[in-house]
XYZ file of C-alpha atoms in Angstrom:
312
model
C -43.194 21.119 10.660
C -40.054 20.849 12.787
C -40.294 17.042 12.707
C -40.630 17.017 8.913
C -37.667 19.395 8.555
C -35.466 17.142 10.730
C -36.421 13.964 8.822
C -35.640 15.591 5.487
C -32.190 16.524 6.756
C -31.202 13.243 8.439
C -33.456 10.650 6.812
C -35.982 8.323 8.419
C -34.720 6.415 11.474
C -36.076 4.073 14.092
C -34.653 2.298 17.113
C -34.720 -1.505 17.069
C -33.766 -3.370 20.245
C -32.494 -6.981 20.297
C -34.696 -9.713 21.670
C -34.402 -10.348 25.372
C -31.767 -12.989 26.124
C -30.146 -12.809 22.682
C -26.346 -12.565 22.353
C -24.193 -10.787 19.807
C -21.013 -12.587 18.731
C -18.347 -12.077 16.081
C -18.644 -14.468 13.140
C -16.871 -12.832 10.183
C -13.592 -14.629 10.884
C -12.413 -14.098 7.310
C -12.058 -10.392 8.217
C -9.261 -11.379 10.611
C -7.248 -12.828 7.732
C -4.045 -10.870 7.134
C -3.528 -9.898 3.523
C -0.948 -12.040 1.740
C 0.265 -9.142 -0.385
C 0.633 -5.428 0.135
C 1.013 -3.186 -2.895
C 2.675 0.218 -2.661
C 2.526 2.809 -5.385
C 3.240 6.437 -6.039
C 3.138 8.975 -8.832
C 5.738 11.565 -9.687
C 4.698 14.730 -11.489
C 6.439 17.704 -12.993
C 5.143 21.232 -12.670
C 4.333 22.998 -15.919
C 3.188 26.602 -16.335
C -0.564 27.012 -16.080
C -2.265 28.955 -18.910
C -4.682 30.247 -16.284
C -2.915 33.285 -14.747
C -4.841 32.841 -11.489
C -3.136 29.480 -10.916
C 0.583 28.886 -10.671
C 1.213 25.507 -12.317
C -0.245 22.254 -13.625
C 0.852 18.925 -12.134
C 1.517 16.533 -15.004
C 2.264 12.895 -14.018
C 5.546 11.753 -15.533
C 6.130 8.420 -13.810
C 4.680 5.829 -11.460
C 6.061 2.953 -9.432
C 4.444 -0.207 -8.109
C 5.867 -2.838 -5.804
C 4.155 -5.967 -4.471
C 5.454 -7.224 -1.111
C 4.742 -10.553 0.594
C 4.302 -11.117 4.383
C 8.068 -11.602 4.823
C 8.797 -8.187 3.231
C 10.127 -9.807 0.077
C 9.420 -7.983 -3.189
C 7.313 -10.225 -5.424
C 6.972 -7.731 -8.285
C 8.205 -4.208 -8.860
C 7.662 -1.483 -11.446
C 4.953 -3.419 -13.305
C 2.029 -4.845 -11.353
C 0.031 -7.670 -12.927
C -2.833 -9.207 -10.933
C -3.017 -12.348 -13.090
C 0.391 -13.669 -12.001
C -0.470 -13.351 -8.309
C -3.788 -15.134 -8.806
C -2.032 -17.952 -10.667
C 0.343 -18.451 -7.717
C -2.575 -18.526 -5.263
C -4.432 -21.119 -7.344
C -1.344 -23.372 -7.328
C -0.622 -23.012 -3.631
C 1.964 -25.266 -1.893
C 1.005 -28.157 0.373
C 1.224 -27.799 4.140
C 4.719 -27.881 5.691
C 4.579 -29.414 9.193
C 7.340 -30.666 11.477
C 6.874 -33.583 13.882
C 6.007 -31.351 16.847
C 3.318 -29.538 14.846
C 1.790 -32.881 13.847
C 1.597 -33.866 17.530
C 0.149 -30.463 18.453
C -2.540 -30.858 15.783
C -3.615 -34.259 17.113
C -3.834 -32.935 20.687
C -5.439 -29.573 19.867
C -9.034 -29.229 21.070
C -9.703 -25.559 20.254
C -10.115 -23.984 16.822
C -7.405 -21.333 16.394
C -9.798 -19.205 14.293
C -13.078 -19.078 16.235
C -11.607 -20.248 19.592
C -14.434 -22.776 20.059
C -14.323 -26.484 20.883
C -13.200 -28.757 18.034
C -15.063 -31.844 16.889
C -12.883 -34.691 15.624
C -15.201 -35.106 12.610
C -14.782 -31.498 11.445
C -11.182 -30.913 12.578
C -8.800 -29.982 9.740
C -5.324 -28.543 9.195
C -5.207 -24.814 8.413
C -2.139 -23.538 6.551
C -0.960 -20.504 4.587
C -1.593 -20.937 0.861
C 1.377 -18.741 -0.019
C 4.192 -20.160 2.162
C 2.745 -23.556 3.128
C 3.269 -22.694 6.830
C 1.064 -24.555 9.331
C -1.231 -22.157 11.222
C -3.183 -24.474 13.496
C -6.150 -26.795 13.896
C -9.536 -25.488 12.796
C -13.135 -26.389 12.051
C -13.639 -27.285 8.411
C -16.087 -24.414 7.874
C -13.731 -21.950 9.607
C -10.866 -23.126 7.415
C -12.931 -22.673 4.239
C -13.979 -19.139 5.198
C -10.552 -18.065 6.488
C -8.924 -16.878 3.285
C -7.936 -13.863 1.274
C -10.953 -12.158 -0.301
C -8.981 -11.815 -3.590
C -8.983 -8.015 -3.333
C -5.505 -6.516 -3.478
C -4.768 -3.472 -1.321
C -2.712 -0.795 -3.028
C -1.462 1.928 -0.686
C -0.369 5.381 -1.807
C 0.868 7.804 0.837
C -1.172 10.996 0.642
C -3.413 9.558 -2.086
C -6.614 11.361 -1.142
C -4.937 14.753 -1.528
C -2.789 14.027 -4.563
C -2.397 10.631 -6.311
C -6.129 9.878 -6.492
C -6.590 12.818 -8.847
C -4.305 11.105 -11.364
C -6.101 7.777 -10.871
C -9.551 9.236 -11.462
C -8.425 11.020 -14.629
C -6.800 7.838 -15.943
C -9.827 5.597 -15.382
C -11.522 6.725 -18.562
C -8.576 5.266 -20.499
C -8.372 1.990 -18.537
C -10.883 -0.840 -19.213
C -12.604 -1.927 -16.001
C -15.793 -3.743 -15.045
C -16.492 -2.389 -11.589
C -15.786 0.938 -9.925
C -16.710 1.909 -6.371
C -15.689 5.135 -4.630
C -16.099 6.186 -1.009
C -15.914 9.990 -1.116
C -15.026 12.388 1.677
C -16.260 15.257 -0.489
C -16.460 16.002 -4.225
C -12.636 16.241 -4.517
C -11.269 13.764 -1.966
C -11.855 9.998 -1.889
C -10.849 7.745 0.995
C -11.251 4.528 -1.028
C -11.230 3.738 -4.755
C -12.107 0.166 -5.731
C -11.371 -0.773 -9.354
C -12.192 -4.432 -10.075
C -9.812 -6.434 -7.816
C -7.682 -3.546 -6.569
C -8.550 -1.320 -3.591
C -6.619 1.960 -3.582
C -6.092 3.293 -0.055
C -4.267 6.252 1.451
C -1.664 4.995 3.952
C -1.576 8.505 5.444
C -4.940 7.672 7.030
C -3.190 5.004 9.129
C 0.140 6.776 9.643
C -0.310 10.540 9.600
C 3.269 11.633 8.922
C 5.509 11.975 5.895
C 7.438 8.925 4.691
C 10.639 10.801 5.414
C 9.598 11.275 9.053
C 8.457 7.667 9.389
C 11.596 6.197 7.819
C 13.812 8.283 10.118
C 12.327 6.343 13.065
C 13.322 2.950 11.646
C 16.432 1.190 13.009
C 19.483 0.646 10.810
C 18.370 -2.888 9.885
C 14.732 -1.935 9.296
C 14.975 -1.258 5.550
C 14.483 -4.780 4.207
C 12.340 -3.720 1.247
C 14.590 -0.823 0.235
C 17.742 -2.962 0.535
C 16.404 -5.436 -2.029
C 16.414 -2.712 -4.680
C 19.516 -0.816 -3.573
C 21.616 -3.367 -1.630
C 24.781 -1.250 -1.636
C 23.232 2.206 -1.255
C 20.603 1.567 1.432
C 22.255 3.861 3.994
C 22.626 6.624 1.425
C 18.990 6.487 0.316
C 17.387 6.355 3.762
C 16.826 10.102 3.688
C 14.613 11.931 1.247
C 16.454 13.649 -1.559
C 15.644 16.730 -3.605
C 14.394 16.903 -7.168
C 13.923 19.765 -9.664
C 10.180 19.311 -10.158
C 9.955 22.495 -12.209
C 12.828 21.500 -14.475
C 12.644 18.291 -16.510
C 15.024 17.568 -19.396
C 17.300 14.762 -20.493
C 20.445 16.579 -19.340
C 23.570 14.552 -18.673
C 24.394 16.410 -15.463
C 22.585 17.848 -12.460
C 21.166 21.325 -13.084
C 22.419 24.215 -10.903
C 21.137 24.500 -7.334
C 18.598 27.222 -8.181
C 16.591 24.731 -10.258
C 15.963 22.657 -7.108
C 14.102 25.545 -5.463
C 10.311 25.482 -5.331
C 8.441 28.562 -6.476
C 5.185 26.897 -5.443
C 6.317 26.525 -1.812
C 8.610 29.555 -1.956
C 11.488 27.419 -0.673
C 15.094 27.356 -1.807
C 17.358 24.308 -1.867
C 20.026 24.255 0.838
C 23.678 23.641 0.049
C 23.533 20.459 2.152
C 20.598 19.046 0.152
C 22.250 19.917 -3.140
C 25.494 18.254 -2.006
C 23.463 15.141 -1.163
C 21.930 15.184 -4.659
C 25.434 15.341 -6.155
C 26.528 12.426 -3.964
C 23.578 10.297 -5.106
C 24.300 11.170 -8.751
C 27.930 10.075 -8.444
C 27.583 6.974 -6.248
C 24.730 5.502 -8.284
C 26.413 6.285 -11.615
C 23.673 8.487 -13.054
C 24.277 9.496 -16.672
C 21.090 11.513 -17.283
C 18.551 13.389 -15.222
C 16.188 10.524 -16.035
C 18.453 8.117 -14.114
C 18.425 10.462 -11.132
C 14.629 10.723 -11.379
C 14.226 6.931 -11.273
C 16.464 6.576 -8.225
C 14.873 9.431 -6.303
C 11.421 8.165 -7.210
C 11.923 4.480 -6.484
C 13.986 4.866 -3.325
C 11.120 6.546 -1.465
C 8.429 4.258 -2.822
C 9.438 1.341 -0.619
C 7.888 2.333 2.723
C 9.329 -0.267 5.096
C 7.710 1.577 8.007
C 4.230 1.424 6.487
C 4.612 -2.265 5.595
C 5.894 -3.040 9.095
C 2.956 -1.305 10.774
C 0.066 -2.603 8.651
C 1.315 -6.202 8.873
C 1.525 -6.284 12.672
């Protein structure tokens, strides 16, 4: 009875040993391929009164932001993400770009840079990046064919499993898609959401700190992605600003400081933070609260620290 109870709980299992003298070796070299693109996204939501008196408010998404970044931290697309354009660029990839020394190195190379095994002159080929044209090294023909992007685009949202994924799941019923795969942690939290060619991941699982904390550890010249969107205000926007999440109108001026307080967190806005909000409003020429919303939203959606870490 105890045996039956255990099997019902854990499922049937058995131990299978390898054959004597056999060796286990890594062969999925395509899994070593660094992703050509990284996609970063985030939702912004306003807090509206909840008709249920037992709950304080309802989070209603009011905006989203996407950026697509290449291996050199250059923004390929922003605001609107379209998979088709990226696929078109990958289909029409540039030819290999080799200098004279690299050509000599290729002729003399005897080891495949992918599998690290001996090269055969009959199967030796040039391996290069299909996005930049950069020469990567000599490789076996089969290794070169298998060493490529798997066409799945990674989209990272910081804190997605606790927040943004709820918006994604609700929106899926309105978005046409062919395939949907979810890896759940429980009935409310999902570590991975795969929709067709896009894999939604939570970057907090790799870097367990707020973006504000992570960005504060970057050097002065470490904000390459942010500086492409705000070239003259990069220093100003390095820190996280404040936003009146419980107050959303099309006003032509910042609301009073009390509107920046959070009833949900029972926190008030400091005079320093409010002064910073006024500085951002003036220096970036905001004319409506919508302008301020876009700046505050977009400026913290370009996580240079996350991109730097995951592309190491």
